Amino acid sequence: MRKPKINIVTLGCSKNKVDSERLAAILSDKYDILHDSDKKSDVVIINTCGFIGDAKEESIDTILEYAELRKANKIKRLYVMGCLSQRYRKDLQEEIHEVDGFFGVESVSLIAEDILKLESSESENLNKSTSQIQNLSDSQVLRFSDLKYNHERVLSTPSHYAYLKISEGCNRRCAFCAIPLIRGEHVSVPMEDLIKEAELLAKKGVKELILIAQDLTYYGRDIDGQYHIVELVKRLLEIKGFEWIRLHYGYPQGFPDELLDLMNNEPRICNYIDLPLQHISTPILKNMRRGVDKEQTINFVNNARNRVPGIAFRTTFIVGFPGETEEQFEELCDFVREMKFERAGVFAYSAEEGTPAYEMEDDVPDEVKQERVDTIMAIQQNISLETNEKRVGTIEKVLIDRIEGDYYIGRTQYDSPEVDDEILISVDEVKLNIGDFVNVKLTKADYFDLYGSTIELKIEN
């Protein structure tokens, strides 16, 4: 008999992706697992994002799309989990009746139990369980979370790279951010659990390990009052198989120089950092509760670049924050022009219920916010082209991610999956395999892509 199919649709950030992969591992004995597939499936689980307005809208649209399929009996069961469901569970239950169960951010074991009860045909117990769950408060639902760490995952990424979520939640209290409301305070995953999980990923053939957290550099502080991110990275470097270790989502306040020095001295750590700065105007940073001012922000960026020459700096900014004047926005534009960040993204401010900024007057019109987004992105586009053109003629190590049309698509150490620049190599030139490392001479630059020609395959031990 064929196994029934479950399609797990993951929206939002890579942290959600890891949650979906853990859920998939629990269900994989009884179900064939699909990730973000358009193939026919028996059960659909939507792992939602509720971070900002656009993300919430995408999550709701996705739920409604699959609710229509559920209503038409084209899928047998529909579940919703993740950040949006955590924040707005009761509202969603009242409005969308085609969903069989709504679960929060820490309910991986709970949703798996509910689905597996269905598989075992315990319908009476299942209906009772589901009914009880829907009437619980958020805090009560979280008590059902399993405390045993789940090391196994069914990867949704290509097999040569994977994310390692080292903590949950956040202790920063940025005025605009709802993450602490959704995911709670910072909780570090015990180091031995992370090492075991990383070892399993290496055995599966993962070559690039991407460390993620809401605040990477805070790792360990909740355990014994000390920061342990450097110790963790050193332990991960001892595991055979990883050619690249990449760091995502730091915080400028308290970022350890020792981590930058380790990055500079250890070739397996990508010379890359993803660290949202959000703004540069001191009054805006203060109202955002970022804990740093303009001078400290500039000093941090300069220090990172001095300690790690050639580092690729990815950051994000928020425009249209309450009270942002035209002068303060121009100050941000000047900062972007001067600093020439290798990678940058921009978000229009979105007022989120329950955050300190929600009580402020959202006084920048939406059309002005969008104009400011477009202005910053135009500046950054020119910086990106200038940066890429300087790389033409160099030889760089490239990891091949996929084939698309007439090209192999790869990345350098300066590029993270899905968000950064890509290297295009003609399929007519040479036979490559997904997951290969190759040395590539860059021959042509575009705004967000480069083209190259292979020099030689990297010989792996």
Coordinates of C-alpha atoms in Angstrom, one line a residue:
M1 CA 0.0 0.0 0.0
R2 CA 1.2 3.5 -0.8
K3 CA 2.0 5.8 2.0
P4 CA -0.3 8.9 2.1
K5 CA 1.4 12.1 1.2
I6 CA 1.9 15.2 3.4
N7 CA 2.9 18.5 1.8
I8 CA 4.5 20.9 4.2
V9 CA 4.3 24.5 2.9
T10 CA 6.8 26.7 4.7
L11 CA 6.5 30.5 4.6
G12 CA 8.8 33.1 6.1
C13 CA 12.3 32.6 7.4
S14 CA 14.8 29.8 7.6
K15 CA 14.0 29.2 11.2
N16 CA 10.5 28.1 10.1
K17 CA 12.2 25.9 7.6
V18 CA 14.0 24.0 10.3
D19 CA 10.7 23.5 12.3
S20 CA 9.1 22.1 9.2
E21 CA 12.0 19.7 8.7
R22 CA 11.8 18.4 12.2
L23 CA 8.1 17.8 11.9
A24 CA 8.7 16.0 8.6
A25 CA 11.2 13.7 10.3
I26 CA 8.6 12.7 12.9
L27 CA 6.0 11.9 10.2
S28 CA 8.3 10.3 7.7
D29 CA 7.7 6.7 8.9
K30 CA 4.0 6.9 8.1
Y31 CA 3.9 9.5 5.3
D32 CA 5.7 10.4 2.2
I33 CA 6.9 13.9 2.8
L34 CA 6.8 16.7 0.3
H35 CA 8.1 20.2 0.9
D36 CA 6.4 23.2 -0.9
S37 CA 5.2 20.9 -3.6
D38 CA 2.5 21.4 -6.2
K39 CA 1.9 17.6 -6.4
K40 CA -1.3 16.1 -5.2
S41 CA -1.2 15.3 -1.5
D42 CA -3.5 13.9 1.2
V43 CA -2.6 16.3 4.0
V44 CA -1.3 19.8 3.8
I45 CA 0.5 21.6 6.7
I46 CA 1.1 25.3 6.3
N47 CA 3.9 26.7 8.5
T48 CA 3.1 30.4 8.6
C49 CA 5.0 33.7 9.1
G50 CA 3.5 36.5 11.2
F51 CA 6.4 38.9 11.3
I52 CA 5.3 41.9 9.3
G53 CA 2.2 42.9 7.3
D54 CA 3.3 41.5 3.9
A55 CA 4.2 38.2 5.5
K56 CA 0.9 37.9 7.3
E57 CA -0.9 38.7 4.1
E58 CA 1.0 36.0 2.3
S59 CA 0.2 33.5 5.0
I60 CA -3.5 34.3 5.0
D61 CA -3.7 34.0 1.2
T62 CA -2.0 30.6 1.3
I63 CA -4.3 29.4 4.0
L64 CA -7.3 30.5 2.0
E65 CA -6.0 28.9 -1.1
Y66 CA -5.7 25.5 0.6
A67 CA -8.9 26.0 2.5
E68 CA -10.7 26.0 -0.9
L69 CA -9.0 22.7 -1.8
R70 CA -10.1 21.2 1.6
K71 CA -13.6 22.5 1.0
A72 CA -13.7 20.8 -2.4
N73 CA -12.3 17.5 -0.8
K74 CA -9.2 17.7 -2.9
I75 CA -7.1 17.3 0.2
K76 CA -8.2 15.2 3.2
R77 CA -6.8 17.3 6.1
L78 CA -5.4 20.9 6.5
Y79 CA -3.3 22.1 9.4
V80 CA -1.9 25.5 10.1
M81 CA 1.1 26.1 12.4
G82 CA 3.8 28.7 13.0
C83 CA 4.0 32.4 13.9
L84 CA 0.7 33.6 12.4
S85 CA -1.2 30.8 14.1
Q86 CA 0.6 31.5 17.4
R87 CA -0.5 35.2 17.3
Y88 CA -4.0 34.9 15.8
R89 CA -5.2 31.4 16.5
K90 CA -8.6 32.3 17.8
D91 CA -9.3 34.8 15.0
L92 CA -8.3 32.3 12.4
Q93 CA -10.4 29.6 14.0
E94 CA -13.5 31.8 13.9
E95 CA -12.9 32.9 10.2
I96 CA -11.5 29.8 8.5
H97 CA -13.5 26.6 9.3
E98 CA -11.9 24.4 6.7
V99 CA -8.7 24.1 8.7
D100 CA -8.6 20.9 10.9
G101 CA -6.2 22.3 13.4
F102 CA -4.3 25.5 14.3
F103 CA -1.0 25.1 16.2
G104 CA 1.6 27.6 17.4
V105 CA 5.4 27.8 17.1
E106 CA 6.3 25.1 19.6
S107 CA 3.8 22.5 18.7
V108 CA 5.8 20.2 16.4
S109 CA 5.2 17.2 18.6
L110 CA 1.5 18.2 19.1
I111 CA 0.6 18.5 15.5
A112 CA 2.5 15.2 14.7
E113 CA 0.6 13.4 17.4
D114 CA -2.7 14.7 16.0
I115 CA -1.9 13.5 12.5
L116 CA -0.6 10.2 13.6
K117 CA -3.7 9.5 15.6
L118 CA -5.6 10.0 12.4
E119 CA -3.3 7.5 10.7
S120 CA -4.1 4.9 13.4
S121 CA -7.8 5.5 12.9
E122 CA -8.4 6.5 16.5
S123 CA -11.1 8.9 15.3
E124 CA -12.9 9.3 18.6
N125 CA -9.8 10.1 20.5
L126 CA -8.6 12.3 17.6
N127 CA -11.8 14.4 17.6
K128 CA -11.6 14.8 21.3
S129 CA -8.0 15.8 21.2
T130 CA -8.5 18.3 18.4
S131 CA -11.5 19.9 20.1
Q132 CA -9.6 20.3 23.4
I133 CA -6.6 21.8 21.7
Q134 CA -8.6 24.4 19.8
N135 CA -10.0 25.7 23.1
L136 CA -6.7 26.1 24.9
S137 CA -5.0 29.4 25.4
D138 CA -1.6 30.0 23.8
S139 CA 0.3 29.5 27.1
Q140 CA -1.6 26.2 27.7
V141 CA -0.8 24.9 24.2
L142 CA 2.9 25.6 24.7
R143 CA 2.9 23.3 27.8
F144 CA 2.3 20.4 25.4
S145 CA 5.6 21.0 23.7
D146 CA 8.1 18.2 23.9
L147 CA 11.2 19.1 25.9
K148 CA 13.2 16.3 24.2
Y149 CA 15.3 17.8 21.4
N150 CA 14.6 16.4 18.0
H151 CA 17.9 15.9 16.1
E152 CA 16.4 14.2 13.0
R153 CA 15.2 16.3 10.0
V154 CA 13.9 15.6 6.5
L155 CA 15.7 18.4 4.6
S156 CA 13.8 20.8 2.4
T157 CA 17.0 22.3 1.1
P158 CA 19.3 20.7 -1.4
S159 CA 21.3 18.0 0.3
H160 CA 24.5 19.9 0.3
Y161 CA 23.5 22.8 2.6
A162 CA 21.3 23.0 5.7
Y163 CA 20.4 25.4 8.5
L164 CA 21.2 24.8 12.2
K165 CA 18.9 26.7 14.5
I166 CA 20.9 27.3 17.6
S167 CA 18.3 29.2 19.7
E168 CA 14.7 30.2 19.9
G169 CA 13.1 33.5 20.8
C170 CA 14.8 36.8 21.6
N171 CA 15.7 38.9 24.7
R172 CA 16.1 42.1 22.7
R173 CA 13.1 44.4 22.9
C174 CA 13.3 46.3 19.7
A175 CA 10.2 48.6 19.6
F176 CA 9.0 47.4 16.2
C177 CA 9.5 43.6 16.6
A178 CA 6.9 41.1 17.5
I179 CA 9.2 38.1 17.6
P180 CA 9.5 38.1 21.5
L181 CA 5.7 38.2 21.6
I182 CA 5.4 35.2 19.3
R183 CA 8.4 33.1 20.2
G184 CA 9.2 34.2 23.7
E185 CA 12.5 34.9 25.4
H186 CA 15.8 33.7 24.1
V187 CA 16.4 30.0 24.8
S188 CA 19.7 28.4 23.6
V189 CA 19.7 24.9 22.4
P190 CA 22.2 22.9 24.5
M191 CA 25.5 22.7 22.8
E192 CA 25.7 18.9 22.8
D193 CA 22.4 18.7 21.1
L194 CA 23.6 21.0 18.4
I195 CA 26.8 19.1 17.9
K196 CA 24.8 15.8 17.6
E197 CA 22.5 17.4 15.1
A198 CA 25.4 18.9 13.1
E199 CA 27.1 15.5 13.0
L200 CA 24.0 13.9 11.6
L201 CA 23.8 16.6 8.9
A202 CA 27.4 16.0 8.0
K203 CA 26.8 12.3 7.6
K204 CA 23.9 13.1 5.2
G205 CA 26.4 15.0 3.0
V206 CA 25.8 18.6 4.1
K207 CA 28.8 20.7 3.0
E208 CA 27.5 24.1 4.0
L209 CA 26.2 24.6 7.6
I210 CA 24.3 27.9 8.1
L211 CA 23.9 28.9 11.7
I212 CA 20.6 30.8 12.4
A213 CA 18.9 32.4 15.3
Q214 CA 17.0 35.6 16.0
D215 CA 20.1 36.8 17.8
L216 CA 23.1 34.5 17.0
T217 CA 25.6 36.2 19.3
Y218 CA 23.4 35.9 22.4
Y219 CA 23.9 32.1 22.3
G220 CA 24.5 30.6 25.8
R221 CA 23.7 33.7 27.8
D222 CA 20.5 32.3 29.1
I223 CA 22.3 29.1 30.3
D224 CA 25.1 30.4 32.5
G225 CA 25.3 34.2 31.9
Q226 CA 28.2 33.8 29.4
Y227 CA 28.3 34.1 25.6
H228 CA 29.2 30.8 24.0
I229 CA 28.9 31.5 20.2
V230 CA 32.7 31.3 19.7
E231 CA 33.0 28.1 21.6
L232 CA 30.1 26.6 19.6
V233 CA 31.6 27.6 16.2
K234 CA 34.9 26.1 17.3
R235 CA 33.2 22.8 18.2
L236 CA 31.4 22.7 14.8
L237 CA 34.7 23.2 13.0
E238 CA 35.9 19.9 14.5
I239 CA 33.2 18.0 12.6
K240 CA 34.4 16.5 9.3
G241 CA 32.5 17.3 6.2
F242 CA 31.6 21.0 6.5
E243 CA 33.6 23.1 4.0
W244 CA 31.6 26.2 4.8
I245 CA 30.1 27.5 8.0
R246 CA 28.0 30.6 7.6
L247 CA 26.6 33.0 10.3
H248 CA 23.2 34.5 10.1
Y249 CA 21.4 37.2 12.2
G250 CA 23.7 38.8 14.6
Y251 CA 23.2 42.0 16.6
P252 CA 25.5 45.0 16.7
Q253 CA 25.5 45.4 20.4
G254 CA 27.9 43.1 22.1
F255 CA 29.1 41.3 18.9
P256 CA 32.3 39.6 20.0
D257 CA 35.6 40.6 18.3
E258 CA 36.8 37.0 18.9
L259 CA 34.2 35.7 16.5
L260 CA 35.4 38.1 13.8
D261 CA 39.0 37.1 14.4
L262 CA 38.0 33.4 14.2
M263 CA 36.2 34.1 10.9
N264 CA 39.3 35.8 9.5
N265 CA 41.7 33.0 10.6
E266 CA 39.5 30.0 9.7
P267 CA 39.0 29.5 6.0
R268 CA 36.0 27.2 6.5
I269 CA 34.0 30.1 8.1
C270 CA 32.5 32.2 5.3
N271 CA 33.6 35.8 5.3
Y272 CA 30.0 36.8 5.5
I273 CA 27.8 38.2 8.1
D274 CA 24.1 38.9 8.1
L275 CA 23.3 41.6 10.7
P276 CA 20.3 43.9 10.5
L277 CA 21.2 47.5 11.4
Q278 CA 17.7 48.9 10.8
H279 CA 18.7 52.6 10.7
I280 CA 21.5 55.1 11.3
S281 CA 19.8 58.2 12.7
T282 CA 20.5 58.2 16.5
P283 CA 17.0 59.5 17.4
I284 CA 15.4 56.7 15.3
L285 CA 17.7 54.1 16.7
K286 CA 16.8 55.3 20.2
N287 CA 13.0 55.1 19.5
M288 CA 13.6 51.7 17.9
R289 CA 15.3 50.6 21.2
R290 CA 18.3 49.2 19.4
G291 CA 20.8 49.9 22.1
V292 CA 23.3 51.6 19.8
D293 CA 23.6 55.0 18.3
K294 CA 25.0 56.3 15.0
E295 CA 28.6 56.4 16.1
Q296 CA 28.5 52.9 17.6
T297 CA 26.9 51.5 14.5
I298 CA 29.6 53.0 12.2
N299 CA 32.3 51.8 14.5
F300 CA 30.9 48.3 14.5
V301 CA 30.8 48.1 10.7
N302 CA 34.3 49.5 10.4
N303 CA 35.6 47.2 13.0
A304 CA 34.1 44.1 11.3
R305 CA 35.7 45.2 8.0
N306 CA 39.1 45.8 9.6
R307 CA 39.2 42.5 11.4
V308 CA 37.9 40.5 8.4
P309 CA 39.2 42.1 5.2
G310 CA 36.9 41.4 2.3
I311 CA 33.9 40.5 4.4
A312 CA 30.6 40.5 2.7
F313 CA 28.2 42.5 4.9
R314 CA 24.4 41.8 4.5
T315 CA 22.1 44.1 6.4
T316 CA 18.5 45.3 6.4
F317 CA 16.9 48.7 7.1
I318 CA 13.4 49.9 8.1
V319 CA 12.1 53.1 6.5
G320 CA 9.0 55.0 7.6
F321 CA 9.4 54.2 11.3
P322 CA 7.1 56.5 13.3
G323 CA 8.6 60.0 13.4
E324 CA 11.1 59.5 10.6
T325 CA 11.7 62.9 9.0
E326 CA 12.9 63.5 5.5
E327 CA 16.2 64.6 7.0
Q328 CA 16.6 61.4 8.9
F329 CA 15.8 59.4 5.8
E330 CA 18.4 61.3 3.9
E331 CA 20.9 60.6 6.7
L332 CA 20.2 56.9 6.1
C333 CA 20.6 57.3 2.3
D334 CA 24.0 59.0 2.9
F335 CA 25.0 56.1 5.2
V336 CA 24.1 53.5 2.6
R337 CA 26.1 55.3 -0.1
E338 CA 29.1 55.8 2.2
M339 CA 29.2 52.3 3.6
K340 CA 28.6 50.4 0.3
F341 CA 27.2 47.3 1.9
E342 CA 27.7 44.3 -0.3
R343 CA 24.2 43.1 0.4
A344 CA 21.2 45.1 1.7
G345 CA 17.4 44.9 2.0
V346 CA 14.8 47.4 3.0
F347 CA 11.4 47.1 4.6
A348 CA 8.6 49.6 5.0
Y349 CA 7.7 49.9 8.7
S350 CA 4.7 47.8 9.6
A351 CA 2.8 48.5 12.9
E352 CA 2.6 45.3 14.9
E353 CA 0.1 44.9 17.7
G354 CA 1.6 44.5 21.1
T355 CA 4.9 46.1 20.3
P356 CA 6.0 49.4 21.8
A357 CA 6.1 51.1 18.4
Y358 CA 2.4 50.2 17.9
E359 CA 1.5 52.9 20.5
M360 CA 3.4 55.5 18.5
E361 CA 1.6 57.5 15.7
D362 CA 2.3 55.8 12.4
D363 CA 2.7 59.2 10.8
V364 CA 4.6 58.3 7.6
P365 CA 2.1 57.7 4.7
D366 CA 2.3 54.3 3.0
E367 CA 3.1 55.9 -0.3
V368 CA 6.0 57.8 1.3
K369 CA 7.3 54.6 2.9
Q370 CA 7.2 52.9 -0.5
E371 CA 9.1 55.8 -2.1
R372 CA 11.7 55.5 0.5
V373 CA 12.0 51.8 0.0
D374 CA 12.5 52.3 -3.7
T375 CA 15.1 55.1 -3.2
I376 CA 17.3 52.9 -0.9
M377 CA 17.0 49.9 -3.2
A378 CA 18.0 52.1 -6.2
I379 CA 21.1 53.2 -4.3
Q380 CA 21.9 49.7 -3.3
Q381 CA 21.4 48.4 -6.8
N382 CA 24.1 50.7 -8.1
I383 CA 26.4 49.7 -5.2
S384 CA 25.8 46.0 -6.0
L385 CA 26.7 46.5 -9.7
E386 CA 29.8 48.4 -8.7
T387 CA 30.8 45.7 -6.2
N388 CA 30.2 42.9 -8.7
E389 CA 32.1 44.6 -11.5
K390 CA 35.2 44.8 -9.3
R391 CA 35.1 41.0 -9.0
V392 CA 35.2 40.4 -12.7
G393 CA 38.5 38.7 -13.6
T394 CA 38.9 37.1 -10.1
I395 CA 38.8 33.4 -9.4
E396 CA 36.4 32.3 -6.7
K397 CA 35.3 29.0 -5.1
V398 CA 31.7 28.4 -6.0
L399 CA 29.2 25.8 -4.7
I400 CA 26.7 24.6 -7.3
D401 CA 23.1 24.7 -6.0
R402 CA 21.0 23.8 -9.1
I403 CA 20.5 23.8 -12.8
E404 CA 18.2 26.4 -14.2
G405 CA 17.7 26.6 -18.0
D406 CA 21.0 26.9 -19.7
Y407 CA 23.0 27.5 -16.6
Y408 CA 24.4 25.9 -13.5
I409 CA 23.5 28.2 -10.6
G410 CA 26.1 28.5 -7.8
R411 CA 27.2 30.8 -4.9
T412 CA 30.4 32.0 -3.4
Q413 CA 31.2 32.3 0.3
Y414 CA 29.9 35.8 0.1
D415 CA 26.3 34.7 -0.8
S416 CA 23.7 33.0 1.2
P417 CA 21.0 30.8 -0.4
E418 CA 17.8 32.5 -1.8
V419 CA 18.7 36.1 -0.8
D420 CA 22.1 36.9 -2.3
D421 CA 23.9 37.0 -5.7
E422 CA 24.4 33.9 -7.8
I423 CA 27.0 32.7 -10.2
L424 CA 25.9 31.5 -13.6
I425 CA 27.9 28.9 -15.5
S426 CA 26.9 27.6 -19.0
V427 CA 25.8 24.0 -19.0
D428 CA 27.5 23.6 -22.4
E429 CA 30.9 24.3 -20.9
V430 CA 31.4 21.5 -18.5
K431 CA 29.6 18.6 -16.7
L432 CA 29.0 19.5 -13.1
N433 CA 27.0 17.9 -10.3
I434 CA 24.8 19.7 -7.8
G435 CA 26.8 20.1 -4.6
D436 CA 30.1 20.4 -6.4
F437 CA 32.7 23.0 -5.4
V438 CA 34.3 24.5 -8.5
N439 CA 36.8 27.2 -9.1
V440 CA 35.3 29.8 -11.3
K441 CA 36.8 32.8 -13.2
L442 CA 34.2 35.6 -13.1
T443 CA 33.7 37.0 -16.6
K444 CA 30.7 39.3 -16.5
A445 CA 28.7 41.2 -13.8
D446 CA 25.1 42.2 -13.5
Y447 CA 23.3 44.0 -10.7
F448 CA 22.7 40.9 -8.7
D449 CA 24.3 38.1 -10.6
L450 CA 27.7 37.2 -12.1
Y451 CA 28.7 34.9 -14.9
G452 CA 31.8 32.8 -14.9
S453 CA 33.8 30.0 -16.5
T454 CA 35.1 27.0 -14.6
I455 CA 38.8 26.7 -14.0
E456 CA 39.1 23.3 -12.4
L457 CA 37.0 21.1 -10.2
K458 CA 38.0 21.3 -6.5
I459 CA 39.4 17.9 -5.5
E460 CA 37.7 16.9 -2.3
N461 CA 39.3 14.6 0.3

